[in-house]
Amino acid sequence: MTAAAVRPRFAMRFTSTPRGARLARRLVARRLADWGHPYGAEPNETMTLIAGELTANAVRHGHVPGRDFRVVLTCPPGLLRIEVTDTRGELRPACRVTGPDTENGRGLLLVSQLAERWAVTTAGPTYPGKTVWAEVSVPVSFVPAS
C-alpha cells in the first residue's frame, strides 16, 4: 500500500460537557501536530478553532443527558475534514447575524468564513442525530504521518 493510500483518521466520543468539548479541541490540535501541522501553523489553528466552535455547539445545543458527542478528523487528499456528531437531530444549526452586544451566536458564522465548505447532515443509521462537518484545504503535496 502506498503512503498516499494510507490516510490518517482520528475518531473519539466525548462526554457532552464543556470539559468534553475542551478535551476534543485539544486532541484535534494534538492530532494535527502529529500529522505534520504543528501548533501555530495555519491549518492547525484554523481546524482547532473550527473544532472548538463545533464541539461547543454540540454541548450547548445537541446535549442529551447520558449521550456523548463524536468527533472524526480525517485527511483526504488536499483537505482536513472534521465531523462533529451529536444526538439532537431535530435541532439544525444555522448561521445567524447577531447584534454587536450579543454574547453568543457567531460560531457557525465564523466556521463559514474559515472553512472551504461546511454543512449539516443526518448522522446515519449507526449513530442517531446530526453531523456538522467542515473542510479546510491543505497543499495536495502534503502527506501526513501515519
PDB file of C-alpha atoms in Angstrom:
ATOM      1  CA  MET A   1       0.000   0.000   0.000  1.00  0.00           C
ATOM      2  CA  THR A   2       1.367   3.433  -0.910  1.00  0.00           C
ATOM      3  CA  ALA A   3       1.697   6.321   1.522  1.00  0.00           C
ATOM      4  CA  ALA A   4      -0.970   8.202  -0.423  1.00  0.00           C
ATOM      5  CA  ALA A   5      -3.419   5.335   0.147  1.00  0.00           C
ATOM      6  CA  VAL A   6      -2.972   5.461   3.940  1.00  0.00           C
ATOM      7  CA  ARG A   7      -4.913   8.451   5.239  1.00  0.00           C
ATOM      8  CA  PRO A   8      -4.897   9.258   8.937  1.00  0.00           C
ATOM      9  CA  ARG A   9      -8.160   9.164  10.851  1.00  0.00           C
ATOM     10  CA  PHE A  10      -8.936  10.180  14.399  1.00  0.00           C
ATOM     11  CA  ALA A  11     -12.321   9.316  15.906  1.00  0.00           C
ATOM     12  CA  MET A  12     -13.426   9.535  19.506  1.00  0.00           C
ATOM     13  CA  ARG A  13     -16.527  10.018  21.624  1.00  0.00           C
ATOM     14  CA  PHE A  14     -16.588  12.684  24.324  1.00  0.00           C
ATOM     15  CA  THR A  15     -18.902  13.469  27.201  1.00  0.00           C
ATOM     16  CA  SER A  16     -21.396  16.146  26.247  1.00  0.00           C
ATOM     17  CA  THR A  17     -19.961  18.670  28.701  1.00  0.00           C
ATOM     18  CA  PRO A  18     -17.776  21.784  28.409  1.00  0.00           C
ATOM     19  CA  ARG A  19     -14.876  19.636  29.633  1.00  0.00           C
ATOM     20  CA  GLY A  20     -15.529  17.120  26.836  1.00  0.00           C
ATOM     21  CA  ALA A  21     -15.579  19.921  24.246  1.00  0.00           C
ATOM     22  CA  ARG A  22     -12.318  21.334  25.586  1.00  0.00           C
ATOM     23  CA  LEU A  23     -10.653  17.903  25.507  1.00  0.00           C
ATOM     24  CA  ALA A  24     -11.872  17.303  21.946  1.00  0.00           C
ATOM     25  CA  ARG A  25     -10.436  20.627  20.791  1.00  0.00           C
ATOM     26  CA  ARG A  26      -7.082  19.875  22.416  1.00  0.00           C
ATOM     27  CA  LEU A  27      -6.902  16.382  20.935  1.00  0.00           C
ATOM     28  CA  VAL A  28      -7.687  17.737  17.459  1.00  0.00           C
ATOM     29  CA  ALA A  29      -4.783  20.192  17.790  1.00  0.00           C
ATOM     30  CA  ARG A  30      -2.516  17.404  19.037  1.00  0.00           C
ATOM     31  CA  ARG A  31      -3.500  15.004  16.270  1.00  0.00           C
ATOM     32  CA  LEU A  32      -2.932  17.673  13.609  1.00  0.00           C
ATOM     33  CA  ALA A  33       0.522  18.352  15.084  1.00  0.00           C
ATOM     34  CA  ASP A  34       1.249  14.618  14.959  1.00  0.00           C
ATOM     35  CA  TRP A  35       0.179  14.602  11.293  1.00  0.00           C
ATOM     36  CA  GLY A  36       2.656  17.347  10.390  1.00  0.00           C
ATOM     37  CA  HIS A  37       0.621  20.519  11.008  1.00  0.00           C
ATOM     38  CA  PRO A  38       2.456  21.966  14.035  1.00  0.00           C
ATOM     39  CA  TYR A  39       0.871  24.111  16.708  1.00  0.00           C
ATOM     40  CA  GLY A  40       0.752  27.681  15.459  1.00  0.00           C
ATOM     41  CA  ALA A  41       0.626  26.678  11.774  1.00  0.00           C
ATOM     42  CA  GLU A  42      -2.410  27.971   9.901  1.00  0.00           C
ATOM     43  CA  PRO A  43      -4.059  24.572   9.248  1.00  0.00           C
ATOM     44  CA  ASN A  44      -3.752  23.617  12.923  1.00  0.00           C
ATOM     45  CA  GLU A  45      -5.010  26.970  14.181  1.00  0.00           C
ATOM     46  CA  THR A  46      -7.938  27.016  11.748  1.00  0.00           C
ATOM     47  CA  MET A  47      -9.068  23.444  12.380  1.00  0.00           C
ATOM     48  CA  THR A  48      -8.662  23.830  16.139  1.00  0.00           C
ATOM     49  CA  LEU A  49     -10.840  26.934  16.092  1.00  0.00           C
ATOM     50  CA  ILE A  50     -13.465  25.149  13.973  1.00  0.00           C
ATOM     51  CA  ALA A  51     -13.302  22.133  16.304  1.00  0.00           C
ATOM     52  CA  GLY A  52     -13.840  24.414  19.290  1.00  0.00           C
ATOM     53  CA  GLU A  53     -16.919  26.010  17.746  1.00  0.00           C
ATOM     54  CA  LEU A  54     -18.475  22.735  16.569  1.00  0.00           C
ATOM     55  CA  THR A  55     -17.853  20.880  19.827  1.00  0.00           C
ATOM     56  CA  ALA A  56     -19.158  23.796  21.902  1.00  0.00           C
ATOM     57  CA  ASN A  57     -22.315  23.767  19.776  1.00  0.00           C
ATOM     58  CA  ALA A  58     -22.665  20.003  20.242  1.00  0.00           C
ATOM     59  CA  VAL A  59     -22.560  20.500  24.007  1.00  0.00           C
ATOM     60  CA  ARG A  60     -24.747  23.593  24.131  1.00  0.00           C
ATOM     61  CA  HIS A  61     -27.387  22.740  21.526  1.00  0.00           C
ATOM     62  CA  GLY A  62     -27.022  18.991  20.940  1.00  0.00           C
ATOM     63  CA  HIS A  63     -26.812  17.726  24.507  1.00  0.00           C
ATOM     64  CA  VAL A  64     -28.983  14.793  25.506  1.00  0.00           C
ATOM     65  CA  PRO A  65     -28.416  13.555  29.077  1.00  0.00           C
ATOM     66  CA  GLY A  66     -26.360  10.372  29.085  1.00  0.00           C
ATOM     67  CA  ARG A  67     -25.321  10.689  25.430  1.00  0.00           C
ATOM     68  CA  ASP A  68     -21.884  11.593  24.110  1.00  0.00           C
ATOM     69  CA  PHE A  69     -20.878  13.534  21.023  1.00  0.00           C
ATOM     70  CA  ARG A  70     -18.428  12.164  18.472  1.00  0.00           C
ATOM     71  CA  VAL A  71     -15.534  13.817  16.637  1.00  0.00           C
ATOM     72  CA  VAL A  72     -13.984  12.419  13.473  1.00  0.00           C
ATOM     73  CA  LEU A  73     -10.934  14.085  11.950  1.00  0.00           C
ATOM     74  CA  THR A  74      -9.675  12.893   8.561  1.00  0.00           C
ATOM     75  CA  CYS A  75      -7.169  13.966   5.957  1.00  0.00           C
ATOM     76  CA  PRO A  76      -8.476  13.239   2.442  1.00  0.00           C
ATOM     77  CA  PRO A  77      -6.136  14.398  -0.356  1.00  0.00           C
ATOM     78  CA  GLY A  78      -5.707  18.177  -0.142  1.00  0.00           C
ATOM     79  CA  LEU A  79      -8.100  18.581   2.809  1.00  0.00           C
ATOM     80  CA  LEU A  80      -8.531  18.416   6.531  1.00  0.00           C
ATOM     81  CA  ARG A  81     -12.065  17.416   7.479  1.00  0.00           C
ATOM     82  CA  ILE A  82     -13.740  17.464  10.861  1.00  0.00           C
ATOM     83  CA  GLU A  83     -17.130  15.981  11.685  1.00  0.00           C
ATOM     84  CA  VAL A  84     -18.918  16.539  14.996  1.00  0.00           C
ATOM     85  CA  THR A  85     -21.981  14.394  15.639  1.00  0.00           C
ATOM     86  CA  ASP A  86     -24.470  14.927  18.439  1.00  0.00           C
ATOM     87  CA  THR A  87     -27.743  13.170  19.215  1.00  0.00           C
ATOM     88  CA  ARG A  88     -30.152  16.113  18.772  1.00  0.00           C
ATOM     89  CA  GLY A  89     -31.012  15.612  15.108  1.00  0.00           C
ATOM     90  CA  GLU A  90     -34.149  17.737  15.336  1.00  0.00           C
ATOM     91  CA  LEU A  91     -32.126  20.884  16.125  1.00  0.00           C
ATOM     92  CA  ARG A  92     -30.455  22.018  12.905  1.00  0.00           C
ATOM     93  CA  PRO A  93     -27.882  24.804  13.276  1.00  0.00           C
ATOM     94  CA  ALA A  94     -27.770  27.809  11.006  1.00  0.00           C
ATOM     95  CA  CYS A  95     -25.598  30.896  10.632  1.00  0.00           C
ATOM     96  CA  ARG A  96     -27.297  33.934  12.022  1.00  0.00           C
ATOM     97  CA  VAL A  97     -26.456  37.567  12.229  1.00  0.00           C
ATOM     98  CA  THR A  98     -26.358  38.861  15.782  1.00  0.00           C
ATOM     99  CA  GLY A  99     -26.097  42.312  17.250  1.00  0.00           C
ATOM    100  CA  PRO A 100     -22.773  43.767  18.405  1.00  0.00           C
ATOM    101  CA  ASP A 101     -23.725  43.363  22.077  1.00  0.00           C
ATOM    102  CA  THR A 102     -24.824  39.728  21.792  1.00  0.00           C
ATOM    103  CA  GLU A 103     -22.514  37.377  23.689  1.00  0.00           C
ATOM    104  CA  ASN A 104     -23.071  34.297  21.515  1.00  0.00           C
ATOM    105  CA  GLY A 105     -24.480  33.160  18.194  1.00  0.00           C
ATOM    106  CA  ARG A 106     -21.469  33.804  15.969  1.00  0.00           C
ATOM    107  CA  GLY A 107     -19.875  30.350  15.976  1.00  0.00           C
ATOM    108  CA  LEU A 108     -21.180  28.993  12.687  1.00  0.00           C
ATOM    109  CA  LEU A 109     -20.683  32.349  11.016  1.00  0.00           C
ATOM    110  CA  LEU A 110     -17.037  32.047  11.999  1.00  0.00           C
ATOM    111  CA  VAL A 111     -16.909  28.440  10.748  1.00  0.00           C
ATOM    112  CA  SER A 112     -18.447  29.516   7.426  1.00  0.00           C
ATOM    113  CA  GLN A 113     -15.677  32.097   6.993  1.00  0.00           C
ATOM    114  CA  LEU A 114     -12.810  29.761   7.922  1.00  0.00           C
ATOM    115  CA  ALA A 115     -13.869  26.558   6.164  1.00  0.00           C
ATOM    116  CA  GLU A 116     -13.830  25.900   2.430  1.00  0.00           C
ATOM    117  CA  ARG A 117     -17.109  24.032   2.871  1.00  0.00           C
ATOM    118  CA  TRP A 118     -19.356  23.087   5.755  1.00  0.00           C
ATOM    119  CA  ALA A 119     -22.786  21.524   6.111  1.00  0.00           C
ATOM    120  CA  VAL A 120     -25.172  19.693   8.394  1.00  0.00           C
ATOM    121  CA  THR A 121     -26.234  16.134   7.595  1.00  0.00           C
ATOM    122  CA  THR A 122     -28.205  13.363   9.251  1.00  0.00           C
ATOM    123  CA  ALA A 123     -25.784  11.306  11.326  1.00  0.00           C
ATOM    124  CA  GLY A 124     -26.741   7.978   9.790  1.00  0.00           C
ATOM    125  CA  PRO A 125     -28.123   4.600  10.787  1.00  0.00           C
ATOM    126  CA  THR A 126     -25.393   3.680  13.287  1.00  0.00           C
ATOM    127  CA  TYR A 127     -25.441   6.941  15.267  1.00  0.00           C
ATOM    128  CA  PRO A 128     -28.582   8.992  15.916  1.00  0.00           C
ATOM    129  CA  GLY A 129     -28.667  12.749  15.479  1.00  0.00           C
ATOM    130  CA  LYS A 130     -26.879  15.124  13.160  1.00  0.00           C
ATOM    131  CA  THR A 131     -23.353  15.705  11.945  1.00  0.00           C
ATOM    132  CA  VAL A 132     -21.885  19.138  11.318  1.00  0.00           C
ATOM    133  CA  TRP A 133     -18.777  18.913   9.160  1.00  0.00           C
ATOM    134  CA  ALA A 134     -16.235  21.384   7.822  1.00  0.00           C
ATOM    135  CA  GLU A 135     -13.299  21.138   5.432  1.00  0.00           C
ATOM    136  CA  VAL A 136     -10.134  23.219   5.094  1.00  0.00           C
ATOM    137  CA  SER A 137      -7.747  22.934   2.156  1.00  0.00           C
ATOM    138  CA  VAL A 138      -4.105  21.978   2.638  1.00  0.00           C
ATOM    139  CA  PRO A 139      -1.430  21.586  -0.048  1.00  0.00           C
ATOM    140  CA  VAL A 140      -2.044  18.456  -2.136  1.00  0.00           C
ATOM    141  CA  SER A 141       1.625  17.544  -1.819  1.00  0.00           C
ATOM    142  CA  PHE A 142       1.166  17.170   1.956  1.00  0.00           C
ATOM    143  CA  VAL A 143       1.297  13.512   3.035  1.00  0.00           C
ATOM    144  CA  PRO A 144       0.615  13.227   6.773  1.00  0.00           C
ATOM    145  CA  ALA A 145       2.489  10.864   9.043  1.00  0.00           C
ATOM    146  CA  SER A 146       0.500   7.770   9.916  1.00  0.00           C
TER     147      SER A 146
END
